Coordinates of N, CA and C in Angstrom, one line a residue:
M276 N -14.2 -1.0 11.4 CA -12.8 -0.9 11.0 C -12.0 -0.1 12.0
F277 N -10.8 -0.5 12.4 CA -10.0 0.2 13.4 C -8.9 0.9 12.7
P278 N -8.5 2.1 13.1 CA -7.4 2.8 12.4 C -6.0 2.2 12.9
L279 N -5.1 2.2 11.9 CA -3.8 1.7 12.2 C -2.8 2.8 12.2
T280 N -1.9 2.7 13.1 CA -0.8 3.7 13.1 C 0.0 3.5 11.8
P281 N 0.8 4.5 11.3 CA 1.6 4.3 10.1 C 2.6 3.2 10.3
A282 N 3.2 3.0 11.5 CA 4.1 1.9 11.7 C 3.4 0.6 11.6
A283 N 2.2 0.5 12.2 CA 1.5 -0.8 12.1 C 1.1 -1.1 10.7
A284 N 0.7 -0.1 9.9 CA 0.3 -0.3 8.5 C 1.5 -0.8 7.7
R285 N 2.6 -0.1 7.9 CA 3.8 -0.5 7.2 C 4.2 -2.0 7.5
T286 N 4.1 -2.3 8.8 CA 4.5 -3.7 9.2 C 3.5 -4.7 8.6
M287 N 2.2 -4.4 8.6 CA 1.2 -5.3 8.0 C 1.5 -5.5 6.5
T288 N 1.8 -4.4 5.8 CA 2.0 -4.4 4.4 C 3.3 -5.2 4.1
L289 N 4.3 -5.0 4.8 CA 5.5 -5.8 4.6 C 5.4 -7.2 4.9
L290 N 4.6 -7.6 5.9 CA 4.3 -9.0 6.2 C 3.5 -9.6 5.1
A291 N 2.5 -8.9 4.6 CA 1.7 -9.5 3.5 C 2.5 -9.7 2.3
A292 N 3.4 -8.7 1.9 CA 4.2 -8.8 0.7 C 5.2 -10.0 0.9
A293 N 5.8 -10.1 2.1 CA 6.8 -11.2 2.4 C 6.1 -12.5 2.3
F294 N 4.9 -12.6 2.8 CA 4.2 -13.9 2.8 C 3.8 -14.3 1.4
L295 N 3.3 -13.3 0.6 CA 3.0 -13.6 -0.8 C 4.3 -14.0 -1.6
G296 N 5.4 -13.3 -1.4 CA 6.6 -13.5 -2.0 C 7.2 -14.9 -1.7
F297 N 7.2 -15.3 -0.4 CA 7.7 -16.6 0.0 C 6.8 -17.7 -0.6
D298 N 5.5 -17.5 -0.5 CA 4.6 -18.6 -1.1 C 4.8 -18.7 -2.6
G299 N 4.9 -17.6 -3.2 CA 5.1 -17.6 -4.7 C 6.4 -18.3 -5.1
A300 N 7.5 -17.9 -4.4 CA 8.8 -18.5 -4.7 C 8.8 -20.0 -4.4
T301 N 8.2 -20.4 -3.3 CA 8.1 -21.8 -2.9 C 7.3 -22.6 -4.0
L302 N 6.1 -22.1 -4.3 CA 5.3 -22.7 -5.3 C 6.0 -22.8 -6.7
A303 N 6.7 -21.8 -7.1 CA 7.4 -21.8 -8.3 C 8.5 -22.8 -8.3
V304 N 9.2 -22.9 -7.2 CA 10.3 -23.9 -7.2 C 9.8 -25.3 -7.2
V305 N 8.7 -25.6 -6.4 CA 8.1 -26.9 -6.4 C 7.6 -27.2 -7.8
G306 N 6.9 -26.2 -8.5 CA 6.4 -26.5 -9.9 C 7.6 -26.8 -10.8
W307 N 8.7 -26.1 -10.6 CA 9.8 -26.3 -11.5 C 10.5 -27.6 -11.3
L308 N 10.6 -28.0 -10.0 CA 11.2 -29.3 -9.7 C 10.4 -30.5 -10.1
T309 N 9.1 -30.3 -10.0 CA 8.2 -31.5 -10.3 C 7.7 -31.4 -11.8
R310 N 8.1 -30.4 -12.5 CA 7.7 -30.2 -13.9 C 6.2 -29.9 -14.1
H311 N 5.6 -29.3 -13.1 CA 4.2 -28.9 -13.2 C 4.1 -27.5 -13.6
T312 N 3.8 -27.2 -14.8 CA 3.8 -25.9 -15.4 C 2.8 -25.0 -14.7
M313 N 1.6 -25.5 -14.4 CA 0.6 -24.7 -13.7 C 1.1 -24.2 -12.4
L314 N 1.7 -25.0 -11.6 CA 2.2 -24.6 -10.3 C 3.3 -23.6 -10.4
L315 N 4.1 -23.7 -11.4 CA 5.2 -22.7 -11.7 C 4.6 -21.4 -12.1
L316 N 3.6 -21.4 -12.9 CA 2.9 -20.1 -13.3 C 2.2 -19.5 -12.2
I317 N 1.5 -20.2 -11.4 CA 0.8 -19.7 -10.2 C 1.9 -19.1 -9.2
G318 N 3.0 -19.8 -9.0 CA 4.0 -19.3 -8.1 C 4.6 -18.0 -8.6
V319 N 4.9 -17.9 -9.9 CA 5.4 -16.7 -10.4 C 4.4 -15.5 -10.3
A320 N 3.1 -15.8 -10.5 CA 2.1 -14.8 -10.4 C 2.0 -14.3 -8.9
L321 N 2.1 -15.2 -8.0 CA 2.0 -14.8 -6.6 C 3.3 -14.0 -6.2
F322 N 4.4 -14.4 -6.7 CA 5.7 -13.7 -6.4 C 5.6 -12.3 -6.9
L323 N 5.1 -12.2 -8.2 CA 5.0 -10.8 -8.8 C 4.0 -10.0 -8.1
S324 N 2.9 -10.6 -7.6 CA 1.9 -9.9 -6.9 C 2.4 -9.3 -5.6
S325 N 3.4 -9.9 -5.0 CA 4.0 -9.3 -3.8 C 4.6 -7.9 -4.1
G326 N 5.2 -7.8 -5.2 CA 5.7 -6.5 -5.6 C 4.6 -5.5 -5.9
L327 N 3.5 -6.0 -6.4 CA 2.4 -5.1 -6.7 C 1.8 -4.6 -5.4
V328 N 1.8 -5.4 -4.3 CA 1.3 -5.0 -3.0 C 2.2 -3.8 -2.5
L329 N 3.5 -3.9 -2.7 CA 4.4 -2.8 -2.2 C 4.2 -1.6 -3.1
L330 N 4.0 -1.7 -4.4 CA 3.8 -0.6 -5.2 C 2.5 0.1 -4.9
Y331 N 1.4 -0.6 -4.7 CA 0.2 0.0 -4.3 C 0.3 0.7 -3.0
W332 N 1.0 0.1 -2.0 CA 1.1 0.7 -0.7 C 1.8 2.1 -0.9
R333 N 2.9 2.2 -1.7 CA 3.5 3.5 -1.9 C 2.6 4.5 -2.5
W334 N 1.8 4.0 -3.5 CA 0.8 4.9 -4.1 C -0.2 5.4 -3.1
Y335 N -0.7 4.5 -2.3 CA -1.6 4.8 -1.2 C -1.1 5.9 -0.2
R336 N 0.2 5.7 0.2 CA 0.8 6.7 1.1 C 0.9 8.0 0.4
R337 N 1.3 8.1 -0.8 CA 1.3 9.4 -1.6 C 0.0 10.0 -1.6
Q338 N -1.1 9.3 -1.9 CA -2.4 9.8 -1.9 C -2.8 10.4 -0.6
L339 N -2.5 9.7 0.5 CA -2.8 10.2 1.8 C -2.1 11.5 2.1
A340 N -0.8 11.6 1.7 CA -0.1 12.8 1.9 C -0.7 14.0 1.1
E341 N -1.1 13.7 -0.1 CA -1.8 14.8 -0.9 C -3.1 15.2 -0.3
I342 N -3.8 14.3 0.2 CA -5.1 14.7 0.9 C -4.8 15.5 2.1
A343 N -3.8 15.1 2.9 CA -3.5 15.9 4.1 C -3.0 17.3 3.7
A344 N -2.3 17.5 2.7 CA -1.8 18.8 2.2 C -3.0 19.6 1.7
A345 N -4.0 19.0 1.0 CA -5.1 19.7 0.6 C -6.0 20.2 1.8
R346 N -6.1 19.3 2.8 CA -6.9 19.7 4.0 C -6.2 20.9 4.7
R347 N -4.9 20.9 4.8 CA -4.2 22.0 5.4 C -4.5 23.3 4.7
A348 N -4.4 23.2 3.3 CA -4.6 24.4 2.5 C -6.0 24.9 2.7
L349 N -7.0 24.0 2.7 CA -8.4 24.4 2.9 C -8.6 25.0 4.2
R350 N -8.0 24.5 5.3 CA -8.1 25.0 6.6 C -7.6 26.4 6.6
E351 N -6.4 26.7 6.0 CA -5.8 28.0 6.0 C -6.7 29.0 5.2
E352 N -7.3 28.5 4.1 CA -8.2 29.4 3.4 C -9.4 29.7 4.1
T353 N -10.0 28.7 4.9 CA -11.1 29.0 5.7 C -10.9 30.0 6.8
E354 N -9.7 29.9 7.4 CA -9.3 30.8 8.5 C -9.2 32.2 7.9
A355 N -8.6 32.3 6.7 CA -8.5 33.7 6.1 C -9.8 34.3 5.8
I356 N -10.8 33.5 5.3 CA -12.1 34.0 5.0 C -12.8 34.4 6.3
R357 N -12.6 33.6 7.4 CA -13.2 34.0 8.6 C -12.7 35.3 9.2
S358 N -11.4 35.5 9.1 CA -10.8 36.7 9.6 C -11.3 37.9 8.7
L359 N -11.5 37.7 7.4 CA -12.0 38.8 6.6 C -13.5 39.1 7.0
L360 N -14.3 38.1 7.3 CA -15.7 38.4 7.6 C -15.8 39.0 9.0
R361 N -14.8 38.8 9.9 CA -14.8 39.4 11.2 C -14.4 40.8 11.2
G362 N -13.8 41.2 10.1 CA -13.3 42.6 10.0 C -11.8 42.8 10.2
G363 N -11.1 41.7 10.1 CA -9.7 41.7 10.0 C -8.9 41.7 11.2

């Protein structure tokens, strides 16, 4: 697995959400025009899942920020303990 920069991850997420949204909307319209209920339902599900992709991405970014803050706090605490052990 290769690491992505934040800008690349944001771009990939937006492209995935846009692709799902477009496919869902297209499938829903085709299902509605042809009176195929199953196509309409699948299209709506795909369209709504594009919103879920964006919501999950925001949650993921928040979790990464919390982890980074916890790591900074742990690093500061470790440095304080090291300075105490060295005699100040």
